[in-house]
Coordinates of C-alpha atoms in Angstrom, one line a residue:
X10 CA 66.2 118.1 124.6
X11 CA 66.4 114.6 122.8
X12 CA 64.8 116.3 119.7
X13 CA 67.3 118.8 119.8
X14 CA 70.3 116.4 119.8
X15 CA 68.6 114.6 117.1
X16 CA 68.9 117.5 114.7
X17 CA 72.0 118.9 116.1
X18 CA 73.6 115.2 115.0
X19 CA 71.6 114.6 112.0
X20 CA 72.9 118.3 110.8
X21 CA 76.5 117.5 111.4
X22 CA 76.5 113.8 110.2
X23 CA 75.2 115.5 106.9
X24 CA 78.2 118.2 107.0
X25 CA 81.2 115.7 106.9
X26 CA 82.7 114.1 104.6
X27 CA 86.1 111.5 105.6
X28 CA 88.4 109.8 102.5
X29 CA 91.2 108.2 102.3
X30 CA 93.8 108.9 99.5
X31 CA 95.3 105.8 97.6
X32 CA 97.6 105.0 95.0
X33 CA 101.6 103.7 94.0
X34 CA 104.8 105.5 95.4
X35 CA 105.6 108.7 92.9
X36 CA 101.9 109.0 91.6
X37 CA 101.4 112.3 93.3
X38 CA 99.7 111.8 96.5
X39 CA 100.8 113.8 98.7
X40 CA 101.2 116.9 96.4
X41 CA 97.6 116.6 96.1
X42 CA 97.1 116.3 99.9
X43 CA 98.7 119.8 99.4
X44 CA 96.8 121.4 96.8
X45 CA 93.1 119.9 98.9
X46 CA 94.4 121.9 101.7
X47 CA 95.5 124.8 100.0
X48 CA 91.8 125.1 98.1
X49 CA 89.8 124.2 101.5
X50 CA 91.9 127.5 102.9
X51 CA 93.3 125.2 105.5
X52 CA 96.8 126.5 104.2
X53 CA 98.0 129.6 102.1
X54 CA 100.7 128.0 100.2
X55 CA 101.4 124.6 99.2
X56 CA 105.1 123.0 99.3
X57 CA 106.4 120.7 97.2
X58 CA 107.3 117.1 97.6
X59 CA 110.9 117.6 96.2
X60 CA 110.8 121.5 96.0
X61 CA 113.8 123.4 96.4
X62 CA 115.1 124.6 99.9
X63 CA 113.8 128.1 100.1
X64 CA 109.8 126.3 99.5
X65 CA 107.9 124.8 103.2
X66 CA 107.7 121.6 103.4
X67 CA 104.5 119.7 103.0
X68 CA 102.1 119.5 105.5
X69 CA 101.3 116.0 105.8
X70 CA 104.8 114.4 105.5
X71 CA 105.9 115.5 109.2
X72 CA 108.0 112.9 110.7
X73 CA 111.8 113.6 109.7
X74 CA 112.6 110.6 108.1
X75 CA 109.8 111.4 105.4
X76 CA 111.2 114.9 105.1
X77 CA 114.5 113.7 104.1
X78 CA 113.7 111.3 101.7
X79 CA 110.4 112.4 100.0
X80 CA 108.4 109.8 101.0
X81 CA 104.8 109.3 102.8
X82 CA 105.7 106.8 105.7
X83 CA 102.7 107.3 108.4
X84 CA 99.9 108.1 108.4
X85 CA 98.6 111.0 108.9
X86 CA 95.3 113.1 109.6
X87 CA 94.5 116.4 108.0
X88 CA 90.8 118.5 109.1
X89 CA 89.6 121.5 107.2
X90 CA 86.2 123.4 106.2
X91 CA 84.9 123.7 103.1
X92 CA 81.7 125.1 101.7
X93 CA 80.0 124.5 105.0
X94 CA 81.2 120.5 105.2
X95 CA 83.8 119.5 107.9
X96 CA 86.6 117.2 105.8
X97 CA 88.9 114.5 107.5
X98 CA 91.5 113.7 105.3
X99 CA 93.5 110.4 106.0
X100 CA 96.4 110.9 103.8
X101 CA 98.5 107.1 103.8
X102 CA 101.7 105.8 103.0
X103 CA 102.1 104.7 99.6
X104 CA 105.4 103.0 99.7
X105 CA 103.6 99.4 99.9
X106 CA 106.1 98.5 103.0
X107 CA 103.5 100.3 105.0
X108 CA 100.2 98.8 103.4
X109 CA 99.4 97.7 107.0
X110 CA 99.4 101.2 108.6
X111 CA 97.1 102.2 104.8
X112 CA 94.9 99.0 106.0
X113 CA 94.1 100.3 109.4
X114 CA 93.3 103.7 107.9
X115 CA 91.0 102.6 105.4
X116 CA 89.1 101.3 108.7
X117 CA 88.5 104.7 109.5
X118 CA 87.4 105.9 106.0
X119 CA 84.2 106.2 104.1
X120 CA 85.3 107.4 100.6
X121 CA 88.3 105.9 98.8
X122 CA 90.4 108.5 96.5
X123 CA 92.4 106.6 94.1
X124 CA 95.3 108.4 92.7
X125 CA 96.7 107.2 89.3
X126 CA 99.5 108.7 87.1
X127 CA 98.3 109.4 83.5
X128 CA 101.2 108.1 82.1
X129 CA 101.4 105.3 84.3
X130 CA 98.1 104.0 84.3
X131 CA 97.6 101.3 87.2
X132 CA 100.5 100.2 89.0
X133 CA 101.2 97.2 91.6
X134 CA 100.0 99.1 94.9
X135 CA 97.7 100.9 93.5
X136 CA 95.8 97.7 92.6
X137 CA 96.7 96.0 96.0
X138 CA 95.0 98.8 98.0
X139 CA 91.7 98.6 95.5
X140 CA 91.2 95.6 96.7
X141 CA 91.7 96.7 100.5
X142 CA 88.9 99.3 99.6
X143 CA 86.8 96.7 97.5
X144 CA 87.2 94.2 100.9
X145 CA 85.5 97.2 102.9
X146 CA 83.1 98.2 99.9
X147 CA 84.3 101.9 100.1
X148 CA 82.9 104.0 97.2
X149 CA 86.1 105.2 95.3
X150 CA 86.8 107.9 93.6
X151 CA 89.7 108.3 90.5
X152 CA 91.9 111.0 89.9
X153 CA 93.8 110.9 87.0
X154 CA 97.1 112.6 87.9
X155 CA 100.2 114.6 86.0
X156 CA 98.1 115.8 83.1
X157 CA 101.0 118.8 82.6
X158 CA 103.1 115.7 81.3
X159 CA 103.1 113.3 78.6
X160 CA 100.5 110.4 79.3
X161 CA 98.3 107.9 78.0
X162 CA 95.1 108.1 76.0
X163 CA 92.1 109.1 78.5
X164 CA 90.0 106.6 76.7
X165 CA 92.9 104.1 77.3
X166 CA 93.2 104.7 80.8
X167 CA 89.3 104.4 81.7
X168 CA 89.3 100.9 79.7
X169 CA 92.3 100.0 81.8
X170 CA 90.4 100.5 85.2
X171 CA 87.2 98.5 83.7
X172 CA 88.8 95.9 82.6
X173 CA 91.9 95.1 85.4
X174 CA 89.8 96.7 88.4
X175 CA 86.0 95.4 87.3
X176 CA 84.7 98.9 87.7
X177 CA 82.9 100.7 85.6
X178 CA 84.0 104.5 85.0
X179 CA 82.2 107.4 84.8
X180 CA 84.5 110.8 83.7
X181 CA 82.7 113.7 85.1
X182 CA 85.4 116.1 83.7
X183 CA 87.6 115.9 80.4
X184 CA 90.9 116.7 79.7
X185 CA 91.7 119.7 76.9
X186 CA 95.2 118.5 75.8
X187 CA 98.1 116.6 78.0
X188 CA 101.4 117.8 78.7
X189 CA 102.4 121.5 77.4
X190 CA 99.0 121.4 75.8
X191 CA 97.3 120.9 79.0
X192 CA 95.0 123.6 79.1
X193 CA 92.1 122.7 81.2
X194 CA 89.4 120.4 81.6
X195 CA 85.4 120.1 80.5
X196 CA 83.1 119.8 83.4
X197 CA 80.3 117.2 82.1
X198 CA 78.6 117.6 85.5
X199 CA 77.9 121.2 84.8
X200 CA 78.9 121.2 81.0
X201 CA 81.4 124.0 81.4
X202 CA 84.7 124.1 79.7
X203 CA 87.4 125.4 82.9
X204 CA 90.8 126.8 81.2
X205 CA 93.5 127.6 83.6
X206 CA 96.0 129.9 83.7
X207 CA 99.5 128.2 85.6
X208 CA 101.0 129.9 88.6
X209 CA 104.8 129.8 89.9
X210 CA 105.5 126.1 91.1
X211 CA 101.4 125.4 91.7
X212 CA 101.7 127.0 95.4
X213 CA 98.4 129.1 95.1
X214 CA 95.4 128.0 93.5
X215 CA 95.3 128.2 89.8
X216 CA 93.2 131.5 88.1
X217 CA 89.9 129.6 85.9
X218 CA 88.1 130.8 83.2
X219 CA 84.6 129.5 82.7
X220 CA 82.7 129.0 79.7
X221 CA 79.8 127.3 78.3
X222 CA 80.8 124.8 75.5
X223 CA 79.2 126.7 72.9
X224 CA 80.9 129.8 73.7
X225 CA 82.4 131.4 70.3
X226 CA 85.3 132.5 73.3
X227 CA 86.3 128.8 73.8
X228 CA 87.1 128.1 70.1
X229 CA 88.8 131.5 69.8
X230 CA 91.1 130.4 73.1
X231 CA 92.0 126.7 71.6
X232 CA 94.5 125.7 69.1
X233 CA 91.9 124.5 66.5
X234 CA 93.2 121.2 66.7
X235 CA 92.6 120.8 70.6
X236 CA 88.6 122.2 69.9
X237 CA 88.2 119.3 67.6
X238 CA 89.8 116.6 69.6
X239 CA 87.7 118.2 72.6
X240 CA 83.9 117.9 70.8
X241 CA 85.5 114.4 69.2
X242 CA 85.9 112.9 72.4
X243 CA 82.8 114.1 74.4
X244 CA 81.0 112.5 71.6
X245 CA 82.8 109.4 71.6
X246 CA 82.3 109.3 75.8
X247 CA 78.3 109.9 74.9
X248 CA 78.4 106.5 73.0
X249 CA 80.1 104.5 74.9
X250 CA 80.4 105.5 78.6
X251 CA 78.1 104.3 81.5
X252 CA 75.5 106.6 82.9
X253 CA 75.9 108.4 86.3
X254 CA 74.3 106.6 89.0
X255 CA 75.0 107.2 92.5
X256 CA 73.7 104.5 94.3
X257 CA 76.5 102.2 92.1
X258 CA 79.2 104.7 93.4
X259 CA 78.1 104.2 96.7
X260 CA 78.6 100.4 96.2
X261 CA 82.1 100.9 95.1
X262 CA 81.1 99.5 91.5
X263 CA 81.2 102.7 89.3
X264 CA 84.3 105.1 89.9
X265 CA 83.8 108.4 89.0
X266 CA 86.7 110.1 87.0
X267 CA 88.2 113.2 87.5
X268 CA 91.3 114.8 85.0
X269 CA 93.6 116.9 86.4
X270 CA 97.3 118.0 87.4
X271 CA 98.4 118.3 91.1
X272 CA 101.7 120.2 90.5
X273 CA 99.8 123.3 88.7
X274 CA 96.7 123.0 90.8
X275 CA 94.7 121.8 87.3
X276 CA 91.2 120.1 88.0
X277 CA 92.1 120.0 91.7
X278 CA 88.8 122.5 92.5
X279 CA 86.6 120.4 90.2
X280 CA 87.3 117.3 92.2
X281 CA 86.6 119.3 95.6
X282 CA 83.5 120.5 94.7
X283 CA 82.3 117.0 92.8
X284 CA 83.5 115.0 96.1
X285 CA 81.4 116.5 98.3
X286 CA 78.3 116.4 96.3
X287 CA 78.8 112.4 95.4
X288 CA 80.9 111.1 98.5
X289 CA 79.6 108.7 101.2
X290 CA 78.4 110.7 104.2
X291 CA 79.6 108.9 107.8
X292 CA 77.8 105.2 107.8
X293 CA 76.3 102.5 109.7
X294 CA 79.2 101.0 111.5
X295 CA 79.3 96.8 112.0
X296 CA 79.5 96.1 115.5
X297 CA 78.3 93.0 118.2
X298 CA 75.1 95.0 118.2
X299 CA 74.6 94.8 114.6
X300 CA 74.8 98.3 112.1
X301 CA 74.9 100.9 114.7
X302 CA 73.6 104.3 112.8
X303 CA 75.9 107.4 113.0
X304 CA 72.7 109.7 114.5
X305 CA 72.7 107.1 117.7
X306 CA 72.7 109.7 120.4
X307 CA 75.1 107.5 123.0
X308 CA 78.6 108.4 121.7
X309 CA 81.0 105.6 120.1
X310 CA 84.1 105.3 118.3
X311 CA 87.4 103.1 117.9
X312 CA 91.0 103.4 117.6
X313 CA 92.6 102.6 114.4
X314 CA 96.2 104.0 115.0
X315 CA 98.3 104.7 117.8
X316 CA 101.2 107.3 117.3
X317 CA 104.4 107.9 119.6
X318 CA 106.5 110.9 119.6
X319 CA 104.4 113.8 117.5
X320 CA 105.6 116.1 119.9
X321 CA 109.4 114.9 120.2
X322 CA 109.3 117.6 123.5
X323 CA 107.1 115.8 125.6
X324 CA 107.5 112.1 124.1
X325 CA 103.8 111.8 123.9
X326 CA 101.4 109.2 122.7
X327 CA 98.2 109.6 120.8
X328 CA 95.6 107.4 120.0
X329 CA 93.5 108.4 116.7
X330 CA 90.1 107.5 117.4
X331 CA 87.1 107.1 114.7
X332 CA 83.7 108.7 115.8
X333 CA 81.4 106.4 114.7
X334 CA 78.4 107.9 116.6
X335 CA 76.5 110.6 118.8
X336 CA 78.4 113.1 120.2
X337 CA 82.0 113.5 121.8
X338 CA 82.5 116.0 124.5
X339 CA 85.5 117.2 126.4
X340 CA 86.2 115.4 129.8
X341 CA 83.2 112.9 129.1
X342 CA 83.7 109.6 130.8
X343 CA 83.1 106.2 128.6
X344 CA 83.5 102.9 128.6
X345 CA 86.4 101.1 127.3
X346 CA 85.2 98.0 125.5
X347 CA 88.2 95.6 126.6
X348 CA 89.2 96.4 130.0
X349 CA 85.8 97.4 131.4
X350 CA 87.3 100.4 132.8
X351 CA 85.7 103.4 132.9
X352 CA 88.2 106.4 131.1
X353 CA 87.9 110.6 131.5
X354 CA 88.2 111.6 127.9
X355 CA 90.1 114.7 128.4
X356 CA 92.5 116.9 126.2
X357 CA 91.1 115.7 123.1
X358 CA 92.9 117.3 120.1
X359 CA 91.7 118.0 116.4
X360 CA 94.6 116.8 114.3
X361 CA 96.5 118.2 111.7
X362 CA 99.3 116.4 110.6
X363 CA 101.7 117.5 113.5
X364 CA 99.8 120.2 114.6
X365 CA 96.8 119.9 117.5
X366 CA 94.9 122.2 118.8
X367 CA 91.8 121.6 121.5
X368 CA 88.6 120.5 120.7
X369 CA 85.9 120.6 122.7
X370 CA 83.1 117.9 120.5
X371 CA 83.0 115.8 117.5
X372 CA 80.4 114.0 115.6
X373 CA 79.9 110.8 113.7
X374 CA 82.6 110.9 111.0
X375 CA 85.4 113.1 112.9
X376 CA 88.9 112.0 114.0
X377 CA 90.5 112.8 117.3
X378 CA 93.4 112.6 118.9
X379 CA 93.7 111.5 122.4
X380 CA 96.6 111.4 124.5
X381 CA 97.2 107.3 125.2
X382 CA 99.0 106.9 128.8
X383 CA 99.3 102.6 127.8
X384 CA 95.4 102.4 128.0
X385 CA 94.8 102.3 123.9
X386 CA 95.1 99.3 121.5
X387 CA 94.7 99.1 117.9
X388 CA 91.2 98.5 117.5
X389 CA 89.7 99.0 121.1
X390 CA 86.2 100.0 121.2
X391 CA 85.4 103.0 123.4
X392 CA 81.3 103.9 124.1
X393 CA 78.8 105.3 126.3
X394 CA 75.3 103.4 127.2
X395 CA 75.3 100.0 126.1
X396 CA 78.3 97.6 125.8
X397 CA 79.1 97.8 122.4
X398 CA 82.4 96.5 120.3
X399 CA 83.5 97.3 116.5
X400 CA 84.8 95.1 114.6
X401 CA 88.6 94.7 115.7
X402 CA 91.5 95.2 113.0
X403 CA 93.8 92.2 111.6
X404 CA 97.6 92.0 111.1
X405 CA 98.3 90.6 107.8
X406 CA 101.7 88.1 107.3
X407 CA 105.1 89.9 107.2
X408 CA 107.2 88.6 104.4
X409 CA 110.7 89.6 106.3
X410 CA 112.1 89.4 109.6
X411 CA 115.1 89.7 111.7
X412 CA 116.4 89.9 115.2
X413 CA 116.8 93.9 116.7
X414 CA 119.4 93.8 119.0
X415 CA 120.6 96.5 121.6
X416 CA 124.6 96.2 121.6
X417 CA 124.7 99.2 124.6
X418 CA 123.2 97.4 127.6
X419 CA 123.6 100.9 129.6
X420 CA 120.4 101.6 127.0
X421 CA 118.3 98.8 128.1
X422 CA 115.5 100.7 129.5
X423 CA 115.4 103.2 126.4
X424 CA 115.0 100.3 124.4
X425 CA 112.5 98.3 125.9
X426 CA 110.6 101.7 126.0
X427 CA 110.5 101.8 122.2
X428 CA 110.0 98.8 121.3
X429 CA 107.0 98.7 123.5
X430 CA 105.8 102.4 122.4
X431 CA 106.2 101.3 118.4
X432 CA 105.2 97.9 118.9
X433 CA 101.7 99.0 120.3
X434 CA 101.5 101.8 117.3
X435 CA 101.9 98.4 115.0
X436 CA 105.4 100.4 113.3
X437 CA 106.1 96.7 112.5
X438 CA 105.0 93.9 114.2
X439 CA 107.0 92.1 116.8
X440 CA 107.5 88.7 117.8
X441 CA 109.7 86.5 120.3
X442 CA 111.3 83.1 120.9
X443 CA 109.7 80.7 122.5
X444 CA 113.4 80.1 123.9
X445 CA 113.2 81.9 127.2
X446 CA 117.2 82.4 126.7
X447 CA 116.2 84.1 123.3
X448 CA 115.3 88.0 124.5
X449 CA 115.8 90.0 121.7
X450 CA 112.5 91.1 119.8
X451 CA 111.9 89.5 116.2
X452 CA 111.1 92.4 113.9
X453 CA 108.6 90.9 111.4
X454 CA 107.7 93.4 108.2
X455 CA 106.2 93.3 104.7
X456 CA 109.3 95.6 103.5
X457 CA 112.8 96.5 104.5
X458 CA 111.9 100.1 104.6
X459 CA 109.7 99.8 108.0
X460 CA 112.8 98.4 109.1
X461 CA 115.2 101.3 108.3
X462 CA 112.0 103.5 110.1
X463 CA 112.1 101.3 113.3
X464 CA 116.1 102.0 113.6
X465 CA 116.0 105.3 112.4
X466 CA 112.9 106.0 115.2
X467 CA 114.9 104.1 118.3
X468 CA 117.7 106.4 117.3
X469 CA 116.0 109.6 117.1
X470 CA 113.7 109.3 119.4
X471 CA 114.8 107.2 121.8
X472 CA 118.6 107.8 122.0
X473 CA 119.3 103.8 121.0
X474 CA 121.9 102.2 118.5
X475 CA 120.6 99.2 117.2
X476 CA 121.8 96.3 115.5
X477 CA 119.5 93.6 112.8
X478 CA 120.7 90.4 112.8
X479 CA 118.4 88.8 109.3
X480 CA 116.4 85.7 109.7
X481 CA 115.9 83.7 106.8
X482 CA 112.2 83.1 106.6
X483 CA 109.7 84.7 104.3
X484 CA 106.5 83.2 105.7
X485 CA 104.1 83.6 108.6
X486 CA 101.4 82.0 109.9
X487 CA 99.0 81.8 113.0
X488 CA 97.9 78.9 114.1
X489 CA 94.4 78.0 114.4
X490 CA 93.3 76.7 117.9
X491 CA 96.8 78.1 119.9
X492 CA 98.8 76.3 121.4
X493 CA 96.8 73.6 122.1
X494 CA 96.4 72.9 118.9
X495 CA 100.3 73.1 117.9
X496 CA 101.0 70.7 120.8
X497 CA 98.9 67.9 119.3
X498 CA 100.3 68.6 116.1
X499 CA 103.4 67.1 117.6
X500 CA 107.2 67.6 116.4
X501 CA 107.4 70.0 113.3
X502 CA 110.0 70.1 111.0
X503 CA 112.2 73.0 109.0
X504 CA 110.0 75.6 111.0
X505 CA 110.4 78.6 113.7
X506 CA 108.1 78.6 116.3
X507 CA 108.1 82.0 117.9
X508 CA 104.7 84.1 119.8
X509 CA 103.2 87.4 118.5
X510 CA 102.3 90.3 120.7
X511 CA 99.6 88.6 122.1
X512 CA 101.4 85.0 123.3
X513 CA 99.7 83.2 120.3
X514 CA 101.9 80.7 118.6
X515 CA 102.9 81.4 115.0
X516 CA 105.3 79.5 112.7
X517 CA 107.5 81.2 110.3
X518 CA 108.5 79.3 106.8
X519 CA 111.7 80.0 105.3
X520 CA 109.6 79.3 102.0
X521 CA 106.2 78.1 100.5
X522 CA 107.1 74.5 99.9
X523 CA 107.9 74.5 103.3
X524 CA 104.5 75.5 104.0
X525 CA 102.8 73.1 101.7
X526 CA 104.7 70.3 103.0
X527 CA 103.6 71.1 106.6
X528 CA 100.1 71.4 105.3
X529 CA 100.3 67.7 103.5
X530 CA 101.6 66.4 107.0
X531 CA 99.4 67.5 109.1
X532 CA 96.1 68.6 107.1
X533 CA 94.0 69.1 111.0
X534 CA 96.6 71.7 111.8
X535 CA 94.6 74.8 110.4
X536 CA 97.2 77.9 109.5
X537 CA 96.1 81.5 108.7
X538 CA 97.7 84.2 106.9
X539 CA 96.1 86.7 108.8
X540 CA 96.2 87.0 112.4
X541 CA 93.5 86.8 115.0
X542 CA 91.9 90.3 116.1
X543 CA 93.3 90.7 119.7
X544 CA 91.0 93.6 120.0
X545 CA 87.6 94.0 118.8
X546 CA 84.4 91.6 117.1
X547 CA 86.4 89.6 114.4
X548 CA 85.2 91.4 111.0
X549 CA 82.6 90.1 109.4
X550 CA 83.4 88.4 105.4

C-alpha cells in the first residue's frame, strides 16, 4: 500500500506545473490568461479585456468592479489540463495598489511568468514584483508581449533585462517582424520557423505553419527583407547570447525569452509547450521541520488567500489553500497548525476564477478552495501526522490611510460584518485607535484604488454607505518588542499610535524626517517596515 502511494504521488507531483503571471498595469496580462486557457481547451473562446459588448468577458477578471473598469484587482485561480500535466494558474493584480494580494500569491507559486510590453520594455511594477520573485528565488520566465505593434529592438529589450534585472536571457523563440510585419516567430528549441495566420479579434487559437529554416517555402513566404533580418539576427544571438542551462533557470538567474502577441494568439502555443518542459515542478516547502518534500505521504498545505463573496447568493467565504504535500482527500480530518483544533475538510472545490466545481483529491502543487466559516487566516498551516508549520506571510507598510466611517447606524451590524469578512481576506489592512472613544476602523493601503474597492465591496456586497475621512500620514511601522517596548520608549512626539489586526502597537509618520528623527531619539526603539507574521514560522532570509 505505502509503495503504491509513493508512485501514485511521485506520478502526480511530476504532472503539475503552478506559475504566477507578473508584469505593469496595460502590459497584457490578463489577455494572455485568456489565450493559456483558450490553448489548454479549458475554454472555447477567449474575450477581450476592453472588447466590445457583444464579446464574453474574460474569465479571470470576475468580480464586477474589475469588469467595469478593465482592470485585474484580485487574485484569482485558474486549473486546466494540458498534454497530460495538471496547470494552476495564479493570475494577479497588476495595478501595484494590490502588490500585497500579488505577494501572497507568489507564496503559492513555483514558476514566475514575467509579462513585458515590447514597446515598453521594463516598467516600475514590473521591476518591483521581480524582486518579490527574486526574494522567493522563483525561476521566471519572460514573455515579450504586443509584437502585432510597434516596439523596441529584441536585442534592445534582452540587454535591458540583463542589465536593470541582473539576469541573464536566454531567447528560445525569435521574432519574424513587429507590428503589421509580425509574421511569426523561430523556434531555436526546435529550430522551426512558426508563421501564423491571424483570426477575428484572437478569440480562437491562431492556424501555424511549420517549417524547417532551410525550407526553400520559408524564403518564398517572407518579404526578402524580413528573411535577411531573420538569419541576421539568429546569427548575431549565436555570438553573443548565453547558453541554455536549466539548472540556472531553476535558480531564477537565467530567464528564458519567449516572443509573441497575446491579442492574435502569436507565440502563445510556443510558450505553452516550452513552459512545461523547463518549469519548476512542485518543491521542497520551508517549514519548522525543515524542507518538507512534496512526495511526503502525510498531507500538508497553507492558506495564502482568503476570499468573501464569490458566490454573491450565498455570501460565502473561501480559503485558497496551497498543497504542499501527500495527498488531499474529501472529508479528511487534519490538524490546524494554530488553534490545535482538529477540522473535517469537506466540500473542497477546484477553482476557476468564479466558477467551483467538487473535488474529491489533490496533490503536491494543486490549489483548493475551502469554504472558511471564521476558522482560516492568512498563512495558517493545515497538516496531518506530525505538527508541522510553513512559513507564515508578512504585511508590508501601507503608504495611505484614512478613517472608514458608517454614517447609517441602522447598518451597524452589516458593517462590522465587512469589515471583519475583508479585513481577514487582507483587502487592505485595518487598524484602530488606541483611544477607546475612537471606533471607527483605520483603512491603511499602498494605493487609493484598494480604497475605492473596499467602498465599492461594503456597498455591493454588504448593502453599506460609507464615508473616508483622510489621515495625513504616509508611514508605518511595527514596533519591535510590543508594547512593552513602546512604553519604555516613553512620550513620542509628532506620531499616531494606533494597533493592527493583531493588538500590536504600530506608529504611523506623517513623513520620513519624522521617522528619522524618532530613530535619532531613541536609537533602542527597533521599528520595522514589515510586520510580524501573526500566522506561521517567520520566513526565513
Amino acid at each position: 500500500m505505502e509503495i503504491e502511494l509513493e508512485q501514485e504521488l511521485f506520478q502526480a507531483v511530476n504532472s503539475r506545473r503552478n506559475f504566477a503571471i507578473i508584469s505593469h498595469p496595460d502590459a497584457g496580462k490578463t489577455t494572455l490568461t485568456e489565450k493559456l486557457l483558450l490553448y489548454g481547451g479549458a475554454i472555447h473562446q477567449a474575450g477581450a479585456v476592453k472588447a466590445r459588448r457583444e464579446q464574453r468577458k474574460v474569465t479571470s477578471d470576475w468580480m464586477e468592479m474589475e469588469q467595469q473598469r478593465g482592470i485585474s484587482i484580485t487574485s484569482t485561480v485558474l486549473q486546466f489540463d494540458y498534454r497530460g500535466f495538471q496547470i494552476n494558474l495564479l493570475d494577479t493584480p497588476g495595478h501595484q495598489d494590490f502588490s500585497e494580494d500579488t505577494y501572497r500569491t507568489l507564496a503559492a507559486a513555483d514558476n514566475a511568468v514575467m509579462l513585458i510590453d515590447a514597446a515598453k520594455g521594463l516598467e516600475p511594477q514590473t521591476r518591483k514584483l521581480f524582486e518579490v520573485c527574486k526574494m522567493r528565488s522563483l525561476p521566471i520566465f519572460t514573455f515579450v508581449n504586443k509584437l502585432d505593434r510597434p516596439g523596441r529592438e529584441p536585442l534592445e529589450l534582452l540587454d535591458e533585462i540583463e542589465q536593470e534585472l541582473g539576469l541573464q536571457t536566454y531567447a528560445v523563440n525569435w521574432p519574424i517582424g513587429m507590428g503589421d510585419r509580425f509574421k511569426g516567430v523561430f523556434d531555436r528549441r526546435l529550430k522551426e520557423v512558426n508563421l501564423f495566420e491571424r483570426r477575428a479579434h484572437g478569440t480562437q487559437a491562431a492556424t501555424e505553419n511549420v517549417y524547417q529554416l532551410g525550407d526553400p517555402a520559408v524564403e518564398n513566404l517572407l518579404d526578402p527583407e524580413l528573411y535577411s533580418q531573420l538569419e541576421e539576427d539568429l546569427e548575431i544571438l549565436e555570438e553573443i547570447a548565453s547558453d541554455f542551462n536549466l539548472e540556472q533557470v531553476h535558480k531564477g538567474n537565467l530567464t528564458p525569452i519567449f516572443f509573441g502577441s497575446a491579442m492574435t494568439n502569436f507565440g502563445v502555443r510556443l510558450f505553452l509547450d516550452a513552459f512545461l518542459e523547463y518549469a519548476l515542478k512542485p518543491t521542497p516547502r520551508n517549514s519548522t521541520k525543515g524542507l518538507i518534500p512534496p512526495t511526503t505521504p502525510d498531507f500538508s498545505g497553507f492558506v495564502f488567500k482568503l476570499q468573501a463573496n464569490m458566490d454573491p447568493k450565498h455570501r460565502d467565504r473561501v480559503a485558497f489553500i496551497r498543497v504542499c504535500t501527500g495527498k488531499f482527500e474529501k472529508d479528511m480530518t487534519v490538524s490546524h497548525a494554530r488553534s490545535g483544533k482538529n477540522i473535517r475538510l469537506s466540500r473542497p472545490q477546484k477553482l476557476f476564477a468564479q466558477g467551483r466545481e467538487s473535488i474529491d483529491e489533490a496533490y503536491a502543487g494543486d490549489v483548493i478552495g475551502l469554504n472558511n466559516p471564521g476558522v482560516f487566516a492568512i498563512g495558517d498551516t493545515i497538516y496531518k501526522g506530525k505538527k508541522l508549520e510553513y512559513e507564515g506571510i508578512p504585511c508590508f507598510s501601507p503608504e495611505i490611510f484614512a478613517y472608514l466611517k458608517n454614517p447609517n447606524p441602522s447598518k451597524f451590524k452589516q458593517f462590522q460584518k465587512g469589515i471583519t469578512e475583508l479585513r481577514e481576506e487582507g483587502a487592505v489592512q485595518i487598524m484602530y485607535s488606541t483611544d477607546d472613544f475612537k471606533r471607527d476602523p483605520i483603512l491603511a493601503a499602498v494605493g487609493q484604488l484598494q480604497f475605492e474597492v473596499v467602498q465599492f465591496r461594503m456597498l455591493s456586497e454588504y448593502g453599506v454607505e460609507t464615508k473616508l475621512e483622510p489621515l495625513s500620514y504616509s508611514l508605518a511601522r511595527w514596533v519591535e518588542g510590543g508594547w512593552d517596548a513602546l512604553n519604555q520608549a516613553g512620550r513620542l512626539f509628532n506620531t499616531f499610535i494606533v494597533k493592527d489586526n493583531w493588538d500590536r502597537p504600530v506608529l504611523l509618520f506623517r513623513n520620513q524626517w519624522n521617522l528619522h528623527q524618532i530613530q535619532e531619539d531613541l536609537p533602542e526603539l527597533k521599528l520595522n517596515a514589515v510586520a510580524p507574521v501573526g500566522v506561521g514560522m517567520k520566513p526565513t532570509d
